[in-house]
mmCIF file of C-alpha atoms in Angstrom:
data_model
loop_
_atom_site.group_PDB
_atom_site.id
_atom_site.type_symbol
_atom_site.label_atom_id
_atom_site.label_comp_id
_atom_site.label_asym_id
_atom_site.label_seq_id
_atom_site.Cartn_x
_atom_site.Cartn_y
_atom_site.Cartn_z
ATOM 1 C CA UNK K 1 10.098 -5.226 -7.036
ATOM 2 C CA UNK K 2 6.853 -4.766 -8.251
ATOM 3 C CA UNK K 3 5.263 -5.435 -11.686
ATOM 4 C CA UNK K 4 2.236 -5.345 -13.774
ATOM 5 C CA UNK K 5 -0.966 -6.975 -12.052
ATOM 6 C CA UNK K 6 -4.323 -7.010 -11.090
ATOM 7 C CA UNK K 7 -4.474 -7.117 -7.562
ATOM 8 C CA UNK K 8 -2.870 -4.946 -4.462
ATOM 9 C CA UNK K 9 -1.595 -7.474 -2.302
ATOM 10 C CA UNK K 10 1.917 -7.139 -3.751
ATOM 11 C CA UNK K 11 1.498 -3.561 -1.890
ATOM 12 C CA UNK K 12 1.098 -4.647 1.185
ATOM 13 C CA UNK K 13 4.436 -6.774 0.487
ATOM 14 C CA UNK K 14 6.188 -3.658 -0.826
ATOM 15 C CA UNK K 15 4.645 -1.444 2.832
ATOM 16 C CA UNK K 16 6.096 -4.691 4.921
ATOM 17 C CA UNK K 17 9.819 -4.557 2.747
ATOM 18 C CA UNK K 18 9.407 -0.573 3.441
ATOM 19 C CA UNK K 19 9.033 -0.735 6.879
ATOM 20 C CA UNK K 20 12.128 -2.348 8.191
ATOM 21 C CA UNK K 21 13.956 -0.612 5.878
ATOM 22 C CA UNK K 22 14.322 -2.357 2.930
ATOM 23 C CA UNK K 23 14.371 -0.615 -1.053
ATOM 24 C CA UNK K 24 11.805 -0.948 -3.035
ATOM 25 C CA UNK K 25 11.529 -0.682 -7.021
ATOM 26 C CA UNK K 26 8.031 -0.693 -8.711
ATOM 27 C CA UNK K 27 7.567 -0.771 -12.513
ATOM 28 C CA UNK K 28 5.742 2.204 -14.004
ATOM 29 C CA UNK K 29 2.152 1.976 -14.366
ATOM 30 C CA UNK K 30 1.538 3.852 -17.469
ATOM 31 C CA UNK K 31 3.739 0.831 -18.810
ATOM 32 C CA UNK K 32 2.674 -2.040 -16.960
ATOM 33 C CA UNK K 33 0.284 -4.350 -19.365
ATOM 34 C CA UNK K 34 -1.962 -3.665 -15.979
ATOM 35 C CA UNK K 35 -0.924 -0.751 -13.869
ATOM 36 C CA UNK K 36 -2.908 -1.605 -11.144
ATOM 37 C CA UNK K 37 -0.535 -3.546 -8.747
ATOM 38 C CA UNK K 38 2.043 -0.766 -9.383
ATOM 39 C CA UNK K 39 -0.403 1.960 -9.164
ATOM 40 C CA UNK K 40 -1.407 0.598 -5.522
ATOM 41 C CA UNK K 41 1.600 -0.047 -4.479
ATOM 42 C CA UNK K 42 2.825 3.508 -5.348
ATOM 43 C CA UNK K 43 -0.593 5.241 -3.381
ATOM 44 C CA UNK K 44 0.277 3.022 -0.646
ATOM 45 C CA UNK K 45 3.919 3.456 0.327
ATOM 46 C CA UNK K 46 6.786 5.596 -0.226
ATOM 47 C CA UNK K 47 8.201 3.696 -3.340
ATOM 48 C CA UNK K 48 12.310 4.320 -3.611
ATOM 49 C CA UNK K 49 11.926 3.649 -7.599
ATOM 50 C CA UNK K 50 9.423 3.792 -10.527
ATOM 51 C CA UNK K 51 11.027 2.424 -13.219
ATOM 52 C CA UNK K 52 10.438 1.319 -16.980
ATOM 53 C CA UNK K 53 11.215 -2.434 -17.765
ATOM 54 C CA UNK K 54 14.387 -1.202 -19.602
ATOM 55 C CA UNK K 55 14.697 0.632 -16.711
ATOM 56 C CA UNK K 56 14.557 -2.365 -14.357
ATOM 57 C CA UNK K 57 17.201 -4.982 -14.967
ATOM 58 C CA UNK K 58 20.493 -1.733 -15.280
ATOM 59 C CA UNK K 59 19.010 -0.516 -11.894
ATOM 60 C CA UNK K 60 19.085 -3.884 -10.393
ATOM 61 C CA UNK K 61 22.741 -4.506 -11.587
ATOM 62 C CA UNK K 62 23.669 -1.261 -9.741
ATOM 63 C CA UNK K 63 21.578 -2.178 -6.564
ATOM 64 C CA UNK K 64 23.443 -5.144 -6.749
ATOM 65 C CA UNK K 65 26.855 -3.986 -7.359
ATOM 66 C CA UNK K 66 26.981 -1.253 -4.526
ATOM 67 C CA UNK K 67 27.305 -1.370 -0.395
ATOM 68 C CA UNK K 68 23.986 -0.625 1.712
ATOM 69 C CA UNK K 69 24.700 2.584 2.616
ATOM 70 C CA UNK K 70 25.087 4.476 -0.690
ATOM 71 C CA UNK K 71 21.308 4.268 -0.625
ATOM 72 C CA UNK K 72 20.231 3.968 3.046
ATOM 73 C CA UNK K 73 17.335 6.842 4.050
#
């Protein structure tokens, strides 16, 4: 998951998490307090969600609550 910030090195997280298959949530950047950790991590990797924060927590639960597969590429 990836929230408001400054920098881009929570992108290169979110490209590792990608890569070996893992799902990956980023907030929205036209509501982040500063979109440009979200914005960099969405030009940098195929993001599986953009969410708002009340978005965020419901999506989670779900995520959460269901097996692997229901959302495996």
């Amino acid at each position: 998951v990836i929230l408001t910030g400054t920098n881009n090195d929570g992108a290169r997280g979110l490209a590792k998490i990608k890569a070996r298959g893992g799902l990956t949530v980023v907030e929205d950047p036209y509501e982040a307090a500063f979109p440009e950790m979200p914005r960099a991590a969405i030009e940098s990797s195929e993001v599986d969600w953009i969410v708002t924060l009340d978005e965020l927590a419901p999506l989670l639960n779900r995520l959460a609550t269901s097996t692997v597969r229901q959302y495996a590429n």
